[in-house]
């Protein structure tokens, strides 16, 4: 099979690495890719916003499956346009991708399907937002309604923080937001494959969103993750699937917008049970990297089964029992203005850890930083403690003087492991 992978981040490097292991794969292309992805795939210069050009490439190169990594092309409708051109796609159409493209859309689906989630108000002006803040009080959550690369959320512990957040958000023309009740509990990510009818669990993870140790500082796209998230017990996972994910899939299908691809449910485990924080219409980054490190199954036929609407006939994915943990090395300044151009060396010398590249490029024959989140240094082990130690050994072996990382990825789970010991 010939496969085209769309994207250029650490998530796509993880997918390329796993797809390249498939005995069913003939040729893997990636657009635009990055230097790490280039080790697994042939990079092609395609404007992925030009859907007709992507379809032409697929016809010219006998592409059997397109895997769309990032959310923006999905929200822009690339899956619909490629399917209309007769190309199989792993990823939801434009209507279903609104689960990530619009927080207000997702909240409305929750209303219609009676899905447990935080109380909310969708607001379209600064005045409306001020009224909603008065209604909820602090602490409160302020979310940009559209795509924000994982960074459009402010958890405001004071009204002053909340007002600052809405003023910044509504300084942009045409902005809208969702103001949400603050919920208490641990956050966890649950992944599901679905073709719009059948649904198969695809692992869990815990992400670390804040930039600083101890969950301090602003939200980022993710500074590290580990899988599985054992705080999501089998009983809680079953509740989340039955009360949150399955009703979402059924509602979208009934309304003529069936969801096909991977559905990422961001959950919070409250005293009343799991509640939905948000949906993503793709694999997380860096959650994808830890899932791929644990996945024993061949990814390619699973993705094809989803794309072809035959997931019910496919073998269930199998994951190794071991833990995978990833530490993101970011460029100084992230999540603000990141310092690019910094040299990176030593990533080939960290085996058995695996380094997934995100914001990188080649300059004068050398690997350099080209974005905010640059590397996802990933290791496995029988426990979070062992996987964490292996990941940080690899981090410390990498020469990236203009980069930084959190030093506490997985700390809460290690504390739980210690209590159980």
XYZ file of C-alpha atoms in Angstrom:
421
model
C 0.000 0.000 0.000
C 1.065 3.559 -0.711
C 0.295 6.015 2.077
C 0.423 9.814 2.279
C 0.866 11.260 5.766
C -0.047 14.924 6.205
C 1.708 16.938 8.904
C 5.089 17.972 10.244
C 5.082 17.597 14.022
C 6.118 15.112 16.652
C 2.743 13.410 16.342
C 3.345 12.802 12.647
C 6.883 11.535 13.317
C 5.351 9.018 15.735
C 2.790 7.948 13.133
C 5.423 7.719 10.387
C 7.692 5.605 12.606
C 4.860 3.183 13.346
C 3.437 3.071 9.794
C 6.912 2.358 8.403
C 6.979 -0.874 10.448
C 3.937 -2.289 8.619
C 4.549 -5.230 6.276
C 1.593 -3.931 4.254
C 3.377 -0.664 3.454
C 4.867 -0.209 -0.008
C 5.726 3.489 0.046
C 5.208 6.198 2.659
C 5.085 9.843 1.606
C 4.816 12.804 3.984
C 3.802 16.401 3.358
C 5.508 18.523 4.453
C 7.226 16.317 7.065
C 10.380 17.183 9.023
C 13.941 15.807 9.236
C 12.864 13.018 11.590
C 9.951 11.990 9.379
C 12.370 11.979 6.428
C 14.058 8.954 8.018
C 10.796 7.002 7.551
C 9.130 8.582 4.509
C 9.747 10.439 1.274
C 9.001 14.103 1.880
C 6.939 15.868 -0.768
C 6.402 19.583 -1.309
C 2.612 19.771 -1.278
C 0.449 22.701 -0.267
C -1.984 20.753 1.908
C -4.398 23.693 1.873
C -4.788 23.059 -1.877
C -7.025 20.012 -1.685
C -7.173 19.567 -5.451
C -3.373 19.419 -5.599
C -3.325 16.802 -2.851
C -5.932 14.753 -4.728
C -3.855 15.042 -7.931
C -0.790 13.793 -6.057
C -2.772 10.852 -4.719
C -3.914 9.866 -8.214
C -0.451 10.277 -9.716
C 1.201 8.176 -7.007
C -1.500 5.510 -6.522
C -2.080 6.508 -2.892
C -4.246 3.929 -1.108
C -4.688 5.877 2.138
C -4.189 9.445 3.343
C -3.539 9.877 7.066
C -4.241 13.419 8.261
C -2.222 14.209 11.382
C -3.065 17.804 12.430
C -6.449 19.303 13.156
C -6.406 22.384 10.891
C -6.654 20.492 7.560
C -9.480 18.372 8.992
C -11.444 21.423 10.089
C -10.805 22.870 6.612
C -12.487 19.830 5.035
C -9.571 18.012 3.419
C -11.034 14.602 4.279
C -14.320 15.422 2.518
C -12.572 16.686 -0.617
C -10.241 13.691 -0.850
C -13.098 11.231 -0.319
C -15.030 12.998 -3.061
C -11.997 12.377 -5.298
C -12.115 8.661 -4.472
C -9.244 8.616 -1.965
C -9.511 6.723 1.340
C -8.800 8.984 4.327
C -8.102 8.398 8.013
C -9.643 11.465 9.645
C -13.076 13.027 10.111
C -14.897 15.229 7.641
C -15.367 18.948 8.184
C -18.699 18.697 9.979
C -17.536 16.084 12.491
C -14.167 17.824 12.977
C -16.093 20.725 14.499
C -15.824 18.718 17.718
C -12.353 20.272 17.866
C -12.931 23.264 15.644
C -15.563 24.801 17.915
C -15.884 24.454 21.685
C -19.448 25.776 21.422
C -20.319 23.077 18.862
C -19.068 20.364 21.209
C -20.978 21.799 24.152
C -24.154 21.849 22.058
C -23.618 18.172 21.160
C -23.224 17.452 24.877
C -26.521 19.215 25.527
C -28.343 17.204 22.871
C -26.849 13.857 23.922
C -26.994 14.488 27.685
C -23.219 14.033 28.009
C -21.683 14.971 31.383
C -19.569 18.119 31.056
C -18.979 21.434 32.823
C -21.711 24.066 32.870
C -20.945 26.716 30.259
C -21.932 29.858 28.413
C -21.017 30.507 24.782
C -20.222 34.226 24.406
C -19.603 36.373 21.340
C -18.619 39.738 22.790
C -16.638 41.165 25.686
C -19.840 42.370 27.354
C -21.391 38.892 27.152
C -18.187 37.423 28.568
C -18.236 39.825 31.523
C -21.814 38.822 32.337
C -20.871 35.142 32.170
C -17.892 35.677 34.465
C -20.151 37.354 37.007
C -22.455 34.350 36.792
C -19.718 31.740 37.319
C -17.315 33.576 39.617
C -13.742 32.424 40.170
C -12.094 30.031 39.645
C -13.388 29.777 36.091
C -12.216 28.473 32.716
C -12.012 30.691 29.624
C -11.671 28.950 26.246
C -11.210 30.419 22.789
C -13.942 28.907 20.631
C -11.799 28.050 17.595
C -8.558 26.178 17.011
C -5.752 27.316 19.293
C -3.119 24.537 19.058
C -3.795 23.473 22.628
C -3.050 26.936 24.029
C -6.417 28.719 23.911
C -7.445 27.839 27.461
C -7.040 29.953 30.596
C -7.784 28.403 33.978
C -8.344 31.620 35.918
C -8.095 31.284 39.672
C -9.116 34.936 40.210
C -11.542 37.295 38.515
C -8.632 39.544 37.586
C -7.032 36.662 35.638
C -10.354 35.861 33.977
C -10.963 39.465 32.913
C -7.428 39.684 31.511
C -8.073 36.499 29.519
C -11.345 37.663 27.974
C -9.956 41.097 27.174
C -7.034 39.506 25.312
C -9.340 37.091 23.525
C -11.879 39.688 22.415
C -9.142 42.059 21.252
C -9.182 39.882 18.132
C -11.910 40.712 15.581
C -14.692 38.152 15.344
C -13.649 36.301 18.485
C -15.963 34.054 20.447
C -15.417 32.035 23.591
C -16.825 29.519 25.996
C -16.887 30.338 29.705
C -16.950 27.186 31.793
C -17.476 26.081 35.329
C -14.204 25.112 37.021
C -14.156 21.388 37.786
C -11.958 19.610 40.318
C -10.268 16.315 39.508
C -7.471 14.705 37.537
C -7.392 15.171 33.792
C -6.849 12.196 31.515
C -6.896 11.534 27.768
C -8.886 8.637 26.298
C -8.473 7.646 22.645
C -10.979 5.775 20.511
C -10.936 4.607 16.897
C -14.290 4.837 15.146
C -15.627 4.575 11.601
C -18.851 6.323 12.565
C -20.537 3.121 13.709
C -18.087 0.750 15.415
C -15.927 2.052 18.263
C -12.667 0.584 19.630
C -10.699 1.957 22.612
C -7.158 2.965 21.657
C -5.353 3.631 24.913
C -5.075 6.379 27.490
C -2.490 8.957 28.540
C -1.912 11.868 30.875
C -0.537 15.062 29.366
C 1.291 17.895 31.146
C -0.021 21.158 29.723
C 1.630 23.823 31.884
C 5.071 24.998 30.848
C 6.707 24.761 34.274
C 7.449 22.129 36.896
C 4.649 21.558 39.361
C 2.075 22.551 36.730
C 3.007 26.230 36.848
C 3.000 28.870 34.128
C 0.894 29.208 30.992
C -0.702 26.367 29.057
C 1.239 24.900 26.168
C 0.574 22.339 23.462
C 1.953 19.759 25.909
C 5.301 19.396 27.715
C 5.199 15.632 28.194
C 2.937 12.631 28.651
C 2.836 9.035 29.746
C 0.676 6.041 28.883
C -1.279 4.222 30.143
C -3.062 6.555 32.553
C -3.863 4.085 35.308
C -5.929 6.677 37.165
C -8.507 5.929 34.457
C -9.451 2.543 35.866
C -11.235 -0.020 33.678
C -14.504 0.892 35.441
C -14.032 4.631 34.825
C -12.996 3.999 31.226
C -16.161 1.974 30.647
C -18.258 4.823 32.065
C -16.477 7.349 29.844
C -17.041 5.190 26.768
C -20.709 4.536 27.590
C -21.688 7.993 28.899
C -19.493 10.300 26.800
C -17.859 8.834 23.703
C -20.539 6.431 22.424
C -23.373 9.008 22.670
C -21.202 11.531 20.811
C -20.528 9.118 17.949
C -24.190 8.080 17.800
C -25.448 11.677 17.835
C -23.152 12.800 15.021
C -24.087 9.758 12.926
C -27.803 10.365 13.477
C -27.373 14.002 12.465
C -25.653 13.129 9.189
C -22.077 13.910 10.215
C -20.558 10.506 11.053
C -17.163 10.706 12.729
C -14.389 8.602 11.170
C -10.856 8.563 12.560
C -9.407 8.823 16.028
C -11.470 10.655 18.629
C -9.513 12.055 21.560
C -11.631 12.708 24.645
C -10.067 15.008 27.207
C -11.701 13.988 30.478
C -11.723 15.151 34.065
C -12.351 12.582 36.783
C -14.681 14.316 39.216
C -16.337 13.026 42.370
C -19.431 12.441 40.199
C -17.505 10.430 37.605
C -15.830 11.272 34.279
C -16.851 14.496 32.558
C -15.836 15.786 29.144
C -13.463 18.742 29.037
C -12.985 18.805 25.267
C -12.611 16.692 22.161
C -9.722 16.639 19.720
C -10.222 15.327 16.202
C -6.752 13.745 15.957
C -4.077 12.035 18.004
C -2.609 14.266 20.676
C 0.920 15.595 20.618
C 2.826 14.334 22.603
C 0.259 11.652 23.537
C 0.575 10.048 20.106
C 4.243 9.362 20.686
C 3.663 7.339 23.870
C 0.737 5.463 22.302
C 2.855 4.482 19.294
C 5.667 3.275 21.570
C 3.230 0.924 23.324
C 1.230 -0.259 20.303
C 2.003 -3.883 19.405
C -0.522 -4.070 16.556
C 0.124 -3.080 12.963
C -1.251 0.461 12.704
C -1.808 0.543 8.944
C -4.593 -2.076 8.601
C -6.361 -0.530 11.605
C -6.361 2.870 9.933
C -7.537 1.373 6.649
C -10.375 -0.443 8.417
C -11.504 2.882 9.882
C -11.277 4.618 6.496
C -13.197 1.818 4.763
C -15.945 1.579 7.392
C -14.880 -1.943 8.347
C -13.625 -1.399 11.885
C -16.086 -3.947 13.301
C -14.292 -6.674 11.309
C -10.756 -5.658 12.347
C -8.838 -7.241 15.245
C -8.785 -5.020 18.330
C -5.523 -3.092 18.826
C -3.062 -4.653 21.269
C -0.855 -2.553 23.538
C 2.141 -3.663 25.575
C 1.718 -3.565 29.355
C 4.831 -1.438 29.803
C 4.699 2.307 30.390
C 5.853 4.830 27.795
C 6.828 8.343 28.897
C 7.864 11.303 26.768
C 9.563 14.564 27.724
C 9.209 17.530 25.385
C 12.297 19.634 24.823
C 11.141 23.103 23.792
C 13.014 26.159 22.545
C 13.682 28.934 25.036
C 10.816 31.426 25.063
C 8.071 28.870 24.418
C 5.056 29.147 24.663
C 5.773 32.768 23.787
C 8.217 33.728 21.056
C 10.495 30.718 20.721
C 14.215 31.034 20.008
C 14.782 29.241 16.704
C 18.008 28.231 15.018
C 19.610 26.625 18.064
C 21.797 23.623 17.296
C 20.781 20.085 18.326
C 23.173 17.155 18.590
C 23.293 13.696 20.115
C 19.784 12.447 19.357
C 21.145 9.375 17.556
C 22.974 8.253 20.691
C 20.111 7.797 23.153
C 18.872 4.278 22.302
C 16.831 2.477 23.495
C 14.973 5.774 23.982
C 13.402 7.236 20.848
C 13.487 10.904 19.876
C 10.521 12.118 17.851
C 11.218 15.379 16.059
C 8.700 18.223 15.926
C 10.012 21.754 15.352
C 13.270 20.929 13.563
C 14.978 21.672 10.247
C 18.338 21.135 8.598
C 20.574 24.215 8.250
C 24.049 23.929 6.722
C 23.913 20.180 7.197
C 23.062 20.383 10.903
C 19.836 19.830 12.847
C 18.472 23.022 14.420
C 15.360 24.156 16.261
C 12.614 25.549 14.044
C 9.644 25.855 16.403
C 8.415 25.993 19.965
C 8.212 22.312 20.822
C 11.264 20.754 19.219
C 11.802 17.159 20.411
C 9.773 14.491 22.224
C 12.250 12.234 24.031
C 10.438 8.969 24.695
C 11.306 5.853 26.687
C 9.573 2.760 28.043
C 9.795 0.696 31.200
C 7.849 -1.554 33.577
C 6.758 1.465 35.662
C 6.430 5.219 35.284
C 9.476 5.654 37.531
C 11.664 3.475 35.306
C 10.366 5.006 32.074
C 10.858 8.509 33.481
C 14.456 7.774 34.503
C 15.220 6.400 31.033
C 13.643 9.397 29.305
C 15.600 11.912 31.385
C 18.846 10.028 30.830
C 18.218 10.490 27.119
C 17.301 14.170 27.591
C 20.551 14.766 29.439
C 22.527 13.107 26.648
C 21.156 15.518 24.034
C 23.080 18.718 23.324
C 20.440 21.421 22.848
C 21.742 24.512 24.662
C 18.862 26.795 23.618
C 16.229 24.306 24.780
C 14.545 23.446 28.068
C 12.143 20.876 29.486
C 10.090 20.123 32.539
C 11.841 17.806 34.986
C 8.729 16.311 36.589
C 6.840 14.498 33.822
C 4.961 11.612 35.435
C 5.580 12.778 39.014
C 2.001 12.340 40.219
C 1.831 8.776 38.945
C 5.216 7.993 40.501
C 3.827 9.222 43.828
C 0.890 6.836 43.408
C 3.246 3.980 42.521
C 5.239 4.723 45.685
C 2.110 4.599 47.850
C 1.161 1.225 46.378
C 4.647 -0.231 46.908
